[in-house]
Amino acid sequence: MSMPVSTLPEEFLPRDTADVVRTVRDSRKNTKPLIIRGGERPDEELHLPDHGQVLSLRKMNRVQVVDADARTVRVQAGAKLSDIDRTLAAHGLGLPVVGDHRDITAGGFAAVGGLSAASHKYGMFSDNVVELEYVDQDGRFGTCGRTHHVERFRKILGGGGRTGIITALTLEVNTVDKDRTWLTSDAHRFLDFDTFVEQSYKAIQSPGDSLLQSGRWVDTAPLKVSRPVGTGHVQLGTVRFGQWSSLHPTTPNLSLRARREVGARARKSLGAIASSASGRAGMPVRNAAAGALMFAPKVLTLRDAEYLADTVISSSERGPAYRVSLFAPMSSYTRVFHGLHDLFSGHRERTGCFTVISAMTYGVRSGYLRELDNEDHAFITFTCRLRPAALPSELLRDIVSSIDEICVAERARRYDPTD
């Protein structure tokens, strides 16, 4: 999206809650649309209002108070989780749940619930929020928490900014040294989707002492390649591959430490190369970067493991795709997983609208989710590469309707952090 300079939205960079209050009140007086952003700068990929206003919290990025005795930290909403973790590390502490990208902010993560491969153990990021400050839509300042204004607290957490702008948070933290906590990867690989789903279900139900866990499945469409001689094409077979990984505490030897160092550098280099690759020529490199997630090192630190995807996965996320994420109760987990996979692969076979179908899953033991139906959940997300010309709006509506039917039948709940 490109806009003439005259229509660029006005940007506000508050440094404290009082500045946010004034900005919100002024926007209501001027009746201009106001978009709230976290730590990132507005760019061409964001849907910004013409002649509107953008309130960016990237200047509100301070880690204000670390209470080692209470194991809590108070931060401004624009503080990046990676920066918070580095500050906590000096006190022998760390965040239980962090996103897999270093630029995620505390306020933004809390506003969408917040998930990670540690959610089977620590729930969502919002489960670890003790208290927060906010500014409501009328520009009024307020506080809420687990023990006061509880209803408002729950509405704002996971509310995506619709019920209040989070300006500061108090978070629970763990006693942990993430740079010296070593993990070993117990990986199971599969060529059969049914077996992959069955193993995922068992591992989520019984995680043992795993600190991180996740499952990934990739299913490609038949690949057509030009014949080296003559005309026409040759159709190659599909690639179906899955892996379930559980990472457990361990004590590494010198050899494994050295292998970890080499592997970490190789993945970062691959991610950097893939990020600069574009077009069809860059697709093999981007696919290789995504594949690197399937072959994580046998031993790595907790901090490395938390940000493993940050070094490689974003490089493979280019191009048009349809993505859906949801929480599935464990009692219907396998049916939801199979239903979604059958839906997408069926449409790919009939219409060719999708190419690569990939899925990720892990457990989520969240107090908020458990209150809804009194059982634990799993997170399932499907990302389907698409051919836009083969996905008209009526077909997309049919797909969305089918997903909703699965959710209603199996008591699953859609998760859309962009809402």
Coordinates of C-alpha atoms in Angstrom, one line a residue:
M1 CA 0.0 0.0 0.0
S2 CA 1.4 3.4 -0.9
M3 CA -0.1 6.7 0.1
P4 CA 0.7 10.3 -0.9
V5 CA 2.6 12.2 1.8
S6 CA -0.5 14.4 2.3
T7 CA -2.6 11.5 3.5
L8 CA -0.1 9.8 5.8
P9 CA -1.6 9.3 9.3
E10 CA -0.3 11.4 12.1
E11 CA 1.8 9.4 14.5
F12 CA 2.0 9.8 18.3
L13 CA 4.8 8.4 20.4
P14 CA 3.7 8.6 24.0
R15 CA 6.3 7.9 26.8
D16 CA 3.9 7.3 29.6
T17 CA 0.2 6.7 30.4
A18 CA -0.7 10.4 30.8
D19 CA 0.4 10.9 27.1
V20 CA -1.8 8.0 26.0
V21 CA -4.8 9.6 27.9
R22 CA -4.3 12.9 26.2
T23 CA -3.9 11.3 22.7
V24 CA -7.1 9.2 23.1
R25 CA -9.1 12.2 24.3
D26 CA -7.8 14.4 21.4
S27 CA -8.7 11.8 18.9
R28 CA -12.2 11.6 20.1
K29 CA -12.5 15.4 19.8
N30 CA -11.1 15.4 16.3
T31 CA -13.2 12.3 15.3
K32 CA -10.2 10.9 13.5
P33 CA -9.7 7.2 13.3
L34 CA -7.0 6.0 15.7
I35 CA -4.9 2.9 15.2
I36 CA -3.0 1.4 18.1
R37 CA 0.4 -0.2 17.3
G38 CA 2.9 -1.9 19.5
G39 CA 6.6 -1.7 19.0
E40 CA 6.9 -1.7 15.3
R41 CA 7.0 1.3 13.0
P42 CA 4.1 1.9 10.5
D43 CA 5.0 0.6 7.1
E44 CA 3.5 -0.3 3.8
E45 CA 2.1 -3.7 5.1
L46 CA 0.0 -2.1 7.8
H47 CA -3.6 -0.9 7.1
L48 CA -3.4 2.7 8.2
P49 CA -6.2 5.2 8.0
D50 CA -6.1 8.1 5.5
H51 CA -5.9 11.4 7.4
G52 CA -6.0 9.4 10.6
Q53 CA -3.8 8.9 13.6
V54 CA -1.5 6.1 14.8
L55 CA -0.7 5.7 18.5
S56 CA 2.6 3.8 18.7
L57 CA 3.8 2.5 22.0
R58 CA 7.3 1.8 21.0
K59 CA 8.7 4.6 23.2
M60 CA 6.9 3.1 26.2
N61 CA 9.4 0.3 26.4
R62 CA 10.9 0.5 29.9
V63 CA 11.3 -2.3 32.4
Q64 CA 10.3 -0.4 35.5
V65 CA 10.5 -2.7 38.5
V66 CA 11.9 -6.2 39.1
D67 CA 10.9 -7.8 42.3
A68 CA 13.0 -10.9 42.7
D69 CA 11.4 -11.9 46.1
A70 CA 7.9 -11.7 44.7
R71 CA 9.1 -13.1 41.3
T72 CA 7.3 -10.3 39.4
V73 CA 8.3 -7.6 36.9
R74 CA 6.5 -4.4 36.0
V75 CA 7.0 -3.2 32.4
Q76 CA 5.5 -0.7 30.0
A77 CA 3.4 -2.1 27.3
G78 CA 5.8 -1.4 24.5
A79 CA 8.7 -3.3 26.1
K80 CA 9.9 -6.2 23.9
L81 CA 9.8 -9.6 25.5
S82 CA 13.4 -10.2 24.5
D83 CA 14.5 -7.0 26.3
I84 CA 12.5 -7.9 29.4
D85 CA 14.1 -11.3 29.5
R86 CA 17.6 -9.9 29.2
T87 CA 16.9 -7.6 32.1
L88 CA 15.4 -10.4 34.2
A89 CA 18.4 -12.6 33.4
A90 CA 20.6 -10.3 35.6
H91 CA 18.4 -11.3 38.5
G92 CA 18.3 -15.0 37.7
L93 CA 14.8 -14.8 36.4
G94 CA 12.9 -15.3 33.1
L95 CA 9.5 -15.0 31.5
P96 CA 7.6 -18.3 31.4
V97 CA 6.0 -17.7 28.0
V98 CA 7.6 -15.7 25.2
G99 CA 6.7 -15.4 21.5
D100 CA 9.0 -17.0 18.9
H101 CA 10.0 -13.5 17.5
R102 CA 12.1 -11.1 19.4
D103 CA 10.1 -8.0 18.5
I104 CA 6.9 -9.0 20.3
T105 CA 5.8 -6.5 22.9
A106 CA 4.4 -7.3 26.3
G107 CA 1.2 -5.2 25.8
G108 CA 0.6 -6.7 22.3
F109 CA 1.2 -10.2 23.4
A110 CA -1.2 -9.9 26.4
A111 CA -3.9 -8.3 24.2
V112 CA -4.0 -11.4 22.1
G113 CA -3.6 -14.0 24.9
G114 CA -0.1 -15.0 23.9
L115 CA 1.0 -18.6 23.1
S116 CA 4.3 -20.5 22.9
A117 CA 5.7 -24.0 22.9
A118 CA 5.8 -23.6 26.7
S119 CA 2.0 -23.1 27.0
H120 CA 1.5 -26.8 27.9
K121 CA 3.3 -25.9 31.2
Y122 CA 2.6 -22.2 31.8
G123 CA -0.6 -21.5 29.8
M124 CA -1.0 -18.3 27.8
F125 CA 1.0 -15.2 28.4
S126 CA -2.1 -13.6 29.8
D127 CA -2.3 -16.4 32.4
N128 CA 1.0 -14.9 33.8
V129 CA -0.3 -11.3 34.0
V130 CA -0.9 -10.2 37.6
E131 CA -2.1 -6.6 37.1
L132 CA -2.3 -4.0 34.3
E133 CA -2.8 -0.3 33.7
Y134 CA -5.1 0.7 30.8
V135 CA -6.7 3.6 29.0
D136 CA -10.3 3.0 27.9
Q137 CA -11.9 4.2 24.7
D138 CA -13.0 7.5 26.4
G139 CA -9.5 8.3 27.5
R140 CA -10.0 7.3 31.1
F141 CA -7.1 5.7 33.1
G142 CA -7.7 2.6 35.2
T143 CA -6.1 -0.4 36.8
C144 CA -7.3 -3.9 37.2
G145 CA -5.9 -7.3 38.2
R146 CA -6.6 -10.8 39.5
T147 CA -7.9 -9.5 42.7
H148 CA -9.6 -6.2 41.7
H149 CA -11.9 -5.2 38.8
V150 CA -11.6 -8.9 37.7
E151 CA -14.2 -8.7 35.0
R152 CA -12.5 -5.7 33.4
F153 CA -9.2 -7.5 33.7
R154 CA -10.4 -10.5 31.8
K155 CA -12.1 -8.4 29.1
I156 CA -8.9 -6.5 28.4
L157 CA -6.6 -9.5 28.4
G158 CA -7.0 -11.1 25.0
G159 CA -9.3 -8.3 23.9
G160 CA -7.0 -7.1 21.1
G161 CA -7.3 -3.5 22.3
R162 CA -11.1 -3.3 21.8
T163 CA -11.8 -2.8 25.5
G164 CA -8.8 -0.8 26.5
I165 CA -5.2 0.1 25.6
I166 CA -2.8 -1.7 27.9
T167 CA -0.1 0.8 29.0
A168 CA 1.7 -1.2 31.8
L169 CA 1.7 -4.7 33.1
T170 CA 2.9 -6.7 36.1
L171 CA 4.0 -10.2 35.2
E172 CA 4.8 -13.4 37.0
V173 CA 8.3 -14.7 36.3
N174 CA 10.3 -17.8 36.9
T175 CA 13.6 -18.4 38.7
V176 CA 15.7 -19.7 35.7
D177 CA 18.9 -19.0 33.9
K178 CA 17.9 -19.4 30.2
D179 CA 21.4 -19.2 29.0
R180 CA 22.6 -22.1 31.2
T181 CA 19.5 -24.2 31.2
W182 CA 20.3 -26.9 28.6
L183 CA 17.6 -28.9 26.8
T184 CA 17.8 -32.1 24.8
S185 CA 15.4 -32.7 21.9
D186 CA 13.4 -35.9 21.8
A187 CA 12.1 -35.9 18.2
H188 CA 9.7 -38.4 16.5
R189 CA 9.3 -38.2 12.7
F190 CA 6.3 -39.4 10.7
L191 CA 5.3 -40.1 7.1
D192 CA 1.7 -40.8 8.1
F193 CA -0.7 -38.1 9.2
D194 CA -2.8 -40.4 11.4
T195 CA 0.2 -41.6 13.3
F196 CA 1.5 -38.0 13.7
V197 CA -1.9 -36.8 15.2
E198 CA -2.0 -39.8 17.5
Q199 CA 1.5 -39.2 18.8
S200 CA 0.8 -35.5 19.2
Y201 CA -2.3 -36.3 21.3
K202 CA -0.4 -38.6 23.6
A203 CA 2.5 -36.2 24.1
I204 CA 0.2 -33.3 24.9
Q205 CA -1.8 -35.4 27.4
S206 CA 1.4 -36.7 29.1
P207 CA 4.2 -34.1 28.6
G208 CA 6.4 -35.4 31.4
D209 CA 9.2 -33.0 32.3
S210 CA 9.3 -31.3 28.9
L211 CA 9.9 -27.6 29.1
L212 CA 8.9 -27.0 25.4
Q213 CA 6.9 -29.1 23.0
S214 CA 5.5 -28.7 19.5
G215 CA 4.4 -30.7 16.5
R216 CA 4.7 -29.7 12.8
W217 CA 3.2 -31.3 9.7
V218 CA 3.9 -30.4 6.0
D219 CA 1.9 -31.8 3.1
T220 CA 2.7 -30.6 -0.4
A221 CA 0.7 -30.8 -3.6
P222 CA 2.1 -32.8 -6.5
L223 CA 4.9 -30.7 -8.2
K224 CA 4.8 -30.2 -11.9
V225 CA 8.2 -29.7 -13.6
S226 CA 9.1 -29.1 -17.2
R227 CA 10.6 -32.0 -19.1
P228 CA 14.2 -31.6 -20.0
V229 CA 13.4 -32.8 -23.5
G230 CA 10.3 -32.1 -25.5
T231 CA 7.1 -30.4 -24.3
G232 CA 4.8 -30.8 -21.4
H233 CA 5.4 -31.5 -17.7
V234 CA 6.3 -34.3 -15.4
Q235 CA 4.3 -34.6 -12.2
L236 CA 6.3 -35.6 -9.1
G237 CA 4.8 -37.1 -5.9
T238 CA 3.7 -35.3 -2.8
V239 CA 5.8 -34.8 0.2
R240 CA 4.2 -35.7 3.6
F241 CA 6.3 -35.3 6.6
G242 CA 5.7 -34.6 10.3
Q243 CA 7.7 -34.2 13.5
W244 CA 6.8 -34.1 17.2
S245 CA 9.5 -32.5 19.4
S246 CA 9.7 -32.5 23.2
L247 CA 12.6 -30.7 24.8
H248 CA 13.7 -31.9 28.3
P249 CA 16.3 -30.6 30.7
T250 CA 19.8 -32.1 30.3
T251 CA 23.5 -31.7 31.1
P252 CA 25.5 -31.4 27.9
N253 CA 29.1 -32.5 27.2
L254 CA 31.7 -30.4 25.4
S255 CA 31.1 -32.1 22.1
L256 CA 27.3 -31.4 22.1
R257 CA 28.0 -27.8 23.2
A258 CA 30.2 -27.3 20.2
R259 CA 27.6 -28.9 17.8
R260 CA 25.0 -26.5 19.2
E261 CA 27.2 -23.5 18.5
V262 CA 27.8 -24.6 14.9
G263 CA 24.1 -25.4 14.3
A264 CA 23.0 -22.1 15.8
R265 CA 25.3 -20.1 13.5
A266 CA 24.2 -22.2 10.4
R267 CA 20.5 -21.6 11.1
K268 CA 21.0 -17.8 11.6
S269 CA 22.9 -17.7 8.3
L270 CA 20.3 -19.7 6.5
G271 CA 17.6 -17.4 7.8
A272 CA 19.5 -14.3 6.7
I273 CA 20.0 -15.7 3.2
A274 CA 16.3 -16.8 2.9
S275 CA 15.1 -13.4 4.1
S276 CA 16.8 -11.7 1.2
A277 CA 15.7 -14.4 -1.4
S278 CA 12.7 -13.4 -3.4
G279 CA 10.5 -14.8 -6.1
R280 CA 10.4 -18.4 -7.3
A281 CA 14.2 -18.6 -7.4
G282 CA 14.2 -18.0 -3.6
M283 CA 11.6 -20.6 -2.8
P284 CA 14.1 -23.5 -2.3
V285 CA 16.1 -21.5 0.1
R286 CA 13.0 -20.4 2.0
N287 CA 11.7 -24.0 2.1
A288 CA 15.1 -25.1 3.4
A289 CA 14.9 -22.4 6.2
A290 CA 11.5 -23.7 7.2
G291 CA 12.8 -27.3 7.1
A292 CA 15.6 -26.3 9.5
L293 CA 12.9 -26.2 12.2
M294 CA 12.3 -29.9 11.7
F295 CA 16.0 -30.7 12.4
A296 CA 16.7 -28.7 15.6
P297 CA 20.0 -29.5 17.3
K298 CA 20.0 -32.4 19.8
V299 CA 21.1 -30.0 22.5
L300 CA 20.5 -26.3 22.9
T301 CA 19.9 -23.7 25.6
L302 CA 16.4 -22.7 26.7
R303 CA 16.9 -19.2 25.2
D304 CA 18.0 -20.7 21.9
A305 CA 15.0 -23.0 21.8
E306 CA 12.5 -20.2 22.6
Y307 CA 13.7 -18.2 19.6
L308 CA 14.5 -21.0 17.2
A309 CA 11.7 -20.0 14.9
D310 CA 12.9 -16.4 15.0
T311 CA 16.1 -17.3 13.1
V312 CA 14.5 -19.2 10.3
I313 CA 10.7 -19.4 10.0
S314 CA 9.9 -15.8 9.1
S315 CA 12.0 -16.2 6.0
S316 CA 9.6 -18.8 4.7
E317 CA 6.4 -16.9 5.4
R318 CA 6.3 -14.9 2.2
G319 CA 3.6 -15.2 -0.4
P320 CA -0.2 -15.4 -0.1
A321 CA -1.6 -17.9 2.4
Y322 CA -4.7 -18.7 4.3
R323 CA -4.2 -19.3 8.0
V324 CA -6.6 -20.5 10.7
S325 CA -5.8 -21.1 14.3
L326 CA -8.0 -22.5 17.1
F327 CA -8.1 -24.1 20.5
A328 CA -9.4 -27.7 20.6
P329 CA -10.5 -29.4 23.8
M330 CA -8.4 -32.5 24.3
S331 CA -11.6 -34.7 24.1
S332 CA -12.1 -33.6 20.5
Y333 CA -8.5 -32.8 19.5
T334 CA -8.0 -35.6 17.0
R335 CA -11.4 -35.0 15.3
V336 CA -10.7 -31.3 14.9
F337 CA -7.2 -32.0 13.5
H338 CA -8.5 -34.6 11.0
G339 CA -11.5 -32.4 10.1
L340 CA -9.3 -29.4 9.2
H341 CA -6.8 -31.4 7.3
D342 CA -9.4 -33.2 5.3
L343 CA -11.1 -29.9 4.5
F344 CA -8.0 -28.2 3.2
S345 CA -6.6 -31.2 1.3
G346 CA -10.1 -31.9 -0.2
H347 CA -10.3 -28.3 -1.6
R348 CA -6.7 -28.6 -2.9
E349 CA -7.6 -31.8 -4.8
R350 CA -10.8 -30.5 -6.2
T351 CA -10.0 -26.9 -7.0
G352 CA -6.2 -26.5 -6.8
C353 CA -6.6 -23.4 -4.6
F354 CA -4.0 -24.6 -2.1
T355 CA -0.4 -25.8 -2.6
V356 CA 1.5 -26.5 0.6
I357 CA -0.6 -27.4 3.7
S358 CA 1.3 -27.1 6.9
A359 CA 0.2 -27.4 10.5
M360 CA 1.6 -26.7 14.0
T361 CA 0.2 -27.9 17.3
Y362 CA 1.1 -28.0 21.0
G363 CA -0.7 -28.1 24.4
V364 CA -2.2 -25.2 26.2
R365 CA -3.0 -25.6 29.9
S366 CA -4.7 -22.2 30.5
G367 CA -6.8 -21.3 33.5
Y368 CA -8.9 -19.0 31.3
L369 CA -9.7 -21.7 28.8
R370 CA -10.3 -24.4 31.4
E371 CA -13.1 -22.2 32.9
L372 CA -15.0 -22.5 29.6
D373 CA -15.4 -26.2 29.5
N374 CA -13.4 -27.7 32.4
E375 CA -10.7 -29.4 30.4
D376 CA -7.3 -28.8 28.9
H377 CA -6.8 -27.7 25.3
A378 CA -4.4 -27.9 22.4
F379 CA -3.5 -25.2 19.9
I380 CA -3.8 -26.1 16.2
T381 CA -2.9 -23.7 13.4
F382 CA -3.0 -24.5 9.7
T383 CA -1.2 -22.4 7.1
C384 CA -2.2 -23.1 3.5
R385 CA -0.3 -21.6 0.6
L386 CA -2.8 -20.5 -2.0
R387 CA -3.2 -19.6 -5.6
P388 CA -5.3 -16.4 -5.4
A389 CA -6.8 -16.9 -8.8
A390 CA -8.1 -20.3 -7.7
L391 CA -9.7 -19.0 -4.5
P392 CA -12.7 -16.8 -5.4
S393 CA -14.6 -15.1 -2.6
E394 CA -17.5 -17.6 -2.7
L395 CA -15.1 -20.5 -2.2
L396 CA -13.4 -18.8 0.7
R397 CA -16.8 -18.2 2.3
D398 CA -17.5 -21.9 1.9
I399 CA -14.2 -22.8 3.6
V400 CA -14.8 -20.4 6.5
S401 CA -18.3 -21.8 6.9
S402 CA -17.0 -25.4 7.1
I403 CA -14.4 -24.4 9.7
D404 CA -17.1 -22.8 11.8
E405 CA -19.2 -26.0 11.5
I406 CA -16.2 -28.0 12.8
C407 CA -15.7 -25.6 15.7
V408 CA -19.4 -25.8 16.7
A409 CA -19.6 -29.6 16.5
E410 CA -16.4 -30.1 18.5
R411 CA -16.5 -27.1 20.9
A412 CA -13.3 -25.7 19.4
R413 CA -12.7 -21.9 19.5
R414 CA -11.2 -19.8 16.8
Y415 CA -8.0 -17.8 17.8
D416 CA -7.4 -14.7 15.7
P417 CA -4.7 -12.4 17.2
T418 CA -5.4 -9.8 14.5
D419 CA -9.0 -9.2 15.6

